[in-house]
C-alpha atoms as an extended CHARMM CRD file, in Angstrom:
* protein
*
       117  EXT
         1         1  MET       CA             14.9190000000      183.7280000000       73.8480000000  PROA      1               0.0000000000
         2         2  THR       CA             14.9130000000      187.5080000000       73.8850000000  PROA      2               0.0000000000
         3         3  TYR       CA             12.0040000000      189.8700000000       74.3760000000  PROA      3               0.0000000000
         4         4  VAL       CA             11.3050000000      192.7130000000       71.9320000000  PROA      4               0.0000000000
         5         5  ASP       CA              9.3960000000      195.9800000000       72.2780000000  PROA      5               0.0000000000
         6         6  GLY       CA              8.2320000000      197.2010000000       68.8700000000  PROA      6               0.0000000000
         7         7  PHE       CA              7.0770000000      200.6860000000       67.8990000000  PROA      7               0.0000000000
         8         8  VAL       CA              5.5370000000      202.2110000000       64.7660000000  PROA      8               0.0000000000
         9         9  LEU       CA              4.8740000000      205.9450000000       64.6000000000  PROA      9               0.0000000000
        10        10  ALA       CA              4.5980000000      208.8930000000       62.2320000000  PROA      10              0.0000000000
        11        11  VAL       CA              7.1910000000      211.6520000000       62.5630000000  PROA      11              0.0000000000
        12        12  PRO       CA              6.9000000000      215.0040000000       60.8120000000  PROA      12              0.0000000000
        13        13  ASN       CA              9.7200000000      215.2910000000       58.2720000000  PROA      13              0.0000000000
        14        14  ALA       CA             10.5910000000      218.7090000000       59.6980000000  PROA      14              0.0000000000
        15        15  LYS       CA             11.1930000000      217.0700000000       63.0990000000  PROA      15              0.0000000000
        16        16  ARG       CA             13.4850000000      214.2710000000       61.9150000000  PROA      16              0.0000000000
        17        17  GLU       CA             16.5620000000      215.7030000000       63.6700000000  PROA      17              0.0000000000
        18        18  ALA       CA             14.5920000000      216.3960000000       66.8560000000  PROA      18              0.0000000000
        19        19  TYR       CA             13.3310000000      212.8140000000       66.7830000000  PROA      19              0.0000000000
        20        20  LEU       CA             16.8520000000      211.4960000000       66.3190000000  PROA      20              0.0000000000
        21        21  ARG       CA             18.0940000000      213.6080000000       69.2670000000  PROA      21              0.0000000000
        22        22  HSD       CA             15.2160000000      212.2270000000       71.3670000000  PROA      22              0.0000000000
        23        23  ALA       CA             16.1500000000      208.6490000000       70.4320000000  PROA      23              0.0000000000
        24        24  GLU       CA             19.8220000000      209.3300000000       71.1760000000  PROA      24              0.0000000000
        25        25  GLN       CA             18.8480000000      210.5380000000       74.6680000000  PROA      25              0.0000000000
        26        26  VAL       CA             16.7190000000      207.4620000000       75.3380000000  PROA      26              0.0000000000
        27        27  ALA       CA             19.1950000000      204.8620000000       74.0280000000  PROA      27              0.0000000000
        28        28  PRO       CA             21.7550000000      205.0870000000       76.8580000000  PROA      28              0.0000000000
        29        29  ARG       CA             19.0000000000      204.8630000000       79.4660000000  PROA      29              0.0000000000
        30        30  LEU       CA             17.6810000000      201.6920000000       77.8390000000  PROA      30              0.0000000000
        31        31  ARG       CA             21.1850000000      200.2120000000       77.8460000000  PROA      31              0.0000000000
        32        32  GLU       CA             21.6690000000      201.1770000000       81.5120000000  PROA      32              0.0000000000
        33        33  HSD       CA             18.6030000000      199.1570000000       82.3450000000  PROA      33              0.0000000000
        34        34  GLY       CA             19.5760000000      196.0510000000       80.3860000000  PROA      34              0.0000000000
        35        35  ALA       CA             18.5330000000      196.5820000000       76.7580000000  PROA      35              0.0000000000
        36        36  LEU       CA             20.6370000000      194.5440000000       74.3510000000  PROA      36              0.0000000000
        37        37  ALA       CA             19.8750000000      196.7290000000       71.3220000000  PROA      37              0.0000000000
        38        38  PHE       CA             17.8470000000      199.7740000000       70.3170000000  PROA      38              0.0000000000
        39        39  VAL       CA             17.1540000000      200.3360000000       66.6060000000  PROA      39              0.0000000000
        40        40  GLU       CA             15.4380000000      203.2880000000       64.9310000000  PROA      40              0.0000000000
        41        41  CYS       CA             14.4480000000      203.0300000000       61.2520000000  PROA      41              0.0000000000
        42        42  TRP       CA             13.2570000000      205.9640000000       59.1110000000  PROA      42              0.0000000000
        43        43  GLY       CA             10.7620000000      204.8030000000       56.4780000000  PROA      43              0.0000000000
        44        44  ASP       CA             12.2280000000      204.5060000000       52.9900000000  PROA      44              0.0000000000
        45        45  ASP       CA              9.9720000000      202.0900000000       51.1020000000  PROA      45              0.0000000000
        46        46  VAL       CA              6.7090000000      202.0120000000       53.0700000000  PROA      46              0.0000000000
        47        47  PRO       CA              3.7920000000      201.6600000000       50.6430000000  PROA      47              0.0000000000
        48        48  GLU       CA              0.2540000000      202.7710000000       51.3590000000  PROA      48              0.0000000000
        49        49  GLY       CA             -2.0660000000      199.7770000000       51.5000000000  PROA      49              0.0000000000
        50        50  LYS       CA             -5.6420000000      199.2440000000       50.3790000000  PROA      50              0.0000000000
        51        51  LEU       CA             -6.9130000000      197.5890000000       53.5690000000  PROA      51              0.0000000000
        52        52  THR       CA             -4.0690000000      198.1980000000       56.0020000000  PROA      52              0.0000000000
        53        53  SER       CA             -0.4740000000      199.3730000000       56.0490000000  PROA      53              0.0000000000
        54        54  PHE       CA              2.0580000000      201.0470000000       58.2910000000  PROA      54              0.0000000000
        55        55  PRO       CA              1.0560000000      204.5360000000       57.0510000000  PROA      55              0.0000000000
        56        56  MET       CA             -2.6300000000      203.8000000000       57.5650000000  PROA      56              0.0000000000
        57        57  ALA       CA             -2.0470000000      202.3080000000       61.0090000000  PROA      57              0.0000000000
        58        58  VAL       CA             -0.4440000000      205.5100000000       62.3300000000  PROA      58              0.0000000000
        59        59  LYS       CA             -2.5450000000      207.8910000000       60.2130000000  PROA      59              0.0000000000
        60        60  CYS       CA              0.5780000000      209.1760000000       58.4990000000  PROA      60              0.0000000000
        61        61  GLU       CA              0.0960000000      212.6370000000       56.9760000000  PROA      61              0.0000000000
        62        62  PRO       CA              1.7230000000      213.7020000000       53.6620000000  PROA      62              0.0000000000
        63        63  GLU       CA              4.5590000000      215.5970000000       55.4100000000  PROA      63              0.0000000000
        64        64  GLU       CA              5.3200000000      212.7310000000       57.8060000000  PROA      64              0.0000000000
        65        65  THR       CA              7.3660000000      209.5380000000       57.5750000000  PROA      65              0.0000000000
        66        66  VAL       CA              6.7060000000      206.2020000000       59.2350000000  PROA      66              0.0000000000
        67        67  VAL       CA              9.3200000000      205.2220000000       61.8020000000  PROA      67              0.0000000000
        68        68  PHE       CA              9.7660000000      201.6160000000       62.8810000000  PROA      68              0.0000000000
        69        69  SER       CA             11.8470000000      200.8940000000       65.9570000000  PROA      69              0.0000000000
        70        70  TRP       CA             12.5170000000      198.1530000000       68.4330000000  PROA      70              0.0000000000
        71        71  VAL       CA             14.3040000000      197.4290000000       71.6810000000  PROA      71              0.0000000000
        72        72  THR       CA             15.6960000000      193.9630000000       72.3450000000  PROA      72              0.0000000000
        73        73  TRP       CA             15.8230000000      192.7420000000       75.9410000000  PROA      73              0.0000000000
        74        74  PRO       CA             17.2970000000      189.5710000000       77.4560000000  PROA      74              0.0000000000
        75        75  SER       CA             13.8800000000      188.7290000000       78.9850000000  PROA      75              0.0000000000
        76        76  LYS       CA             10.4240000000      190.1350000000       79.6800000000  PROA      76              0.0000000000
        77        77  GLU       CA             11.3390000000      190.3970000000       83.3520000000  PROA      77              0.0000000000
        78        78  VAL       CA             14.3190000000      192.6580000000       82.5770000000  PROA      78              0.0000000000
        79        79  ARG       CA             12.1410000000      194.7110000000       80.2350000000  PROA      79              0.0000000000
        80        80  ASP       CA              9.3460000000      195.1460000000       82.7960000000  PROA      80              0.0000000000
        81        81  LYS       CA             11.7940000000      196.2600000000       85.4980000000  PROA      81              0.0000000000
        82        82  ALA       CA             13.5650000000      198.6070000000       83.0650000000  PROA      82              0.0000000000
        83        83  TRP       CA             10.4220000000      200.3540000000       81.8420000000  PROA      83              0.0000000000
        84        84  ALA       CA              9.2130000000      200.8350000000       85.4250000000  PROA      84              0.0000000000
        85        85  ALA       CA             12.5120000000      202.5230000000       86.3120000000  PROA      85              0.0000000000
        86        86  ILE       CA             12.6310000000      204.5910000000       83.1200000000  PROA      86              0.0000000000
        87        87  MET       CA              9.0510000000      205.8110000000       83.4970000000  PROA      87              0.0000000000
        88        88  ALA       CA              9.7020000000      206.7670000000       87.1470000000  PROA      88              0.0000000000
        89        89  ASP       CA             12.8340000000      208.7450000000       86.2040000000  PROA      89              0.0000000000
        90        90  PRO       CA             11.9600000000      212.4750000000       86.1700000000  PROA      90              0.0000000000
        91        91  SER       CA             14.7120000000      213.1790000000       83.6100000000  PROA      91              0.0000000000
        92        92  MET       CA             12.9010000000      210.9360000000       81.1030000000  PROA      92              0.0000000000
        93        93  ARG       CA              9.6220000000      212.8480000000       81.2770000000  PROA      93              0.0000000000
        94        94  MET       CA              8.8000000000      215.0430000000       78.3120000000  PROA      94              0.0000000000
        95        95  ASP       CA              6.0290000000      217.5410000000       77.8620000000  PROA      95              0.0000000000
        96        96  PRO       CA              3.7630000000      216.0350000000       75.1620000000  PROA      96              0.0000000000
        97        97  ALA       CA              3.7240000000      219.4380000000       73.4350000000  PROA      97              0.0000000000
        98        98  ASN       CA              7.5130000000      219.1530000000       72.9400000000  PROA      98              0.0000000000
        99        99  MET       CA              7.5340000000      215.5770000000       71.6620000000  PROA      99              0.0000000000
       100       100  PRO       CA              8.8460000000      215.2400000000       68.0840000000  PROA      100             0.0000000000
       101       101  PHE       CA              5.8660000000      213.0070000000       67.2070000000  PROA      101             0.0000000000
       102       102  ASP       CA              2.2140000000      212.4790000000       68.1540000000  PROA      102             0.0000000000
       103       103  GLY       CA              2.3010000000      209.7790000000       70.8260000000  PROA      103             0.0000000000
       104       104  LYS       CA             -1.4390000000      209.1400000000       70.4430000000  PROA      104             0.0000000000
       105       105  ARG       CA             -0.7840000000      207.6590000000       66.9940000000  PROA      105             0.0000000000
       106       106  MET       CA              2.1020000000      205.4450000000       68.0940000000  PROA      106             0.0000000000
       107       107  ILE       CA              1.5950000000      201.6880000000       68.0110000000  PROA      107             0.0000000000
       108       108  TYR       CA              3.6690000000      199.6420000000       70.4140000000  PROA      108             0.0000000000
       109       109  GLY       CA              3.7710000000      196.2480000000       72.0100000000  PROA      109             0.0000000000
       110       110  GLY       CA              5.9520000000      193.5970000000       73.5840000000  PROA      110             0.0000000000
       111       111  PHE       CA              6.7790000000      190.3600000000       71.7920000000  PROA      111             0.0000000000
       112       112  ARG       CA              8.2930000000      187.0710000000       72.8880000000  PROA      112             0.0000000000
       113       113  ALA       CA             10.8050000000      185.8220000000       70.3490000000  PROA      113             0.0000000000
       114       114  ILE       CA              9.8380000000      182.4000000000       69.0040000000  PROA      114             0.0000000000
       115       115  LEU       CA             12.6520000000      181.9860000000       66.4600000000  PROA      115             0.0000000000
       116       116  GLU       CA             16.1160000000      183.5300000000       66.4030000000  PROA      116             0.0000000000
       117       117  HSD       CA             18.9190000000      182.7580000000       63.9320000000  PROA      117             0.0000000000
C-alpha cells in the first residue's frame, strides 16, 4: 500500500499564479526522490461549515481560496528519506516572507493507505 502526504492551506487569490509556480518547482524534486504523484487542487466547491470545514480549519479569509494537495509515495520509508533530502537541499529553502501562502495556517500529515482500488 502507498503512503500519502496531505495538505490543506489557504492561498490568496492574487497569488494563485505564484503558488502554481511554487508547486511546479517542487514537483520535479518530489519525483526525483521517489514520489509517485503530486496533485494540487484549487478550491471550487468548498462550503463554510457550522462546526468545522476546510475554510475554517485554515482560517481562510474572503480573498483566499482553500487548496487541497497530496503527494503519493510507494512507502513511508521512501517518503521519510525524500523529505529529509528535500529539506536539507538549500535550493528548496524559501524565505517565509516570499511564500505564496501563510505556512502557519497549513494543515498537513502523513497517511497510510488502507484501501486502494
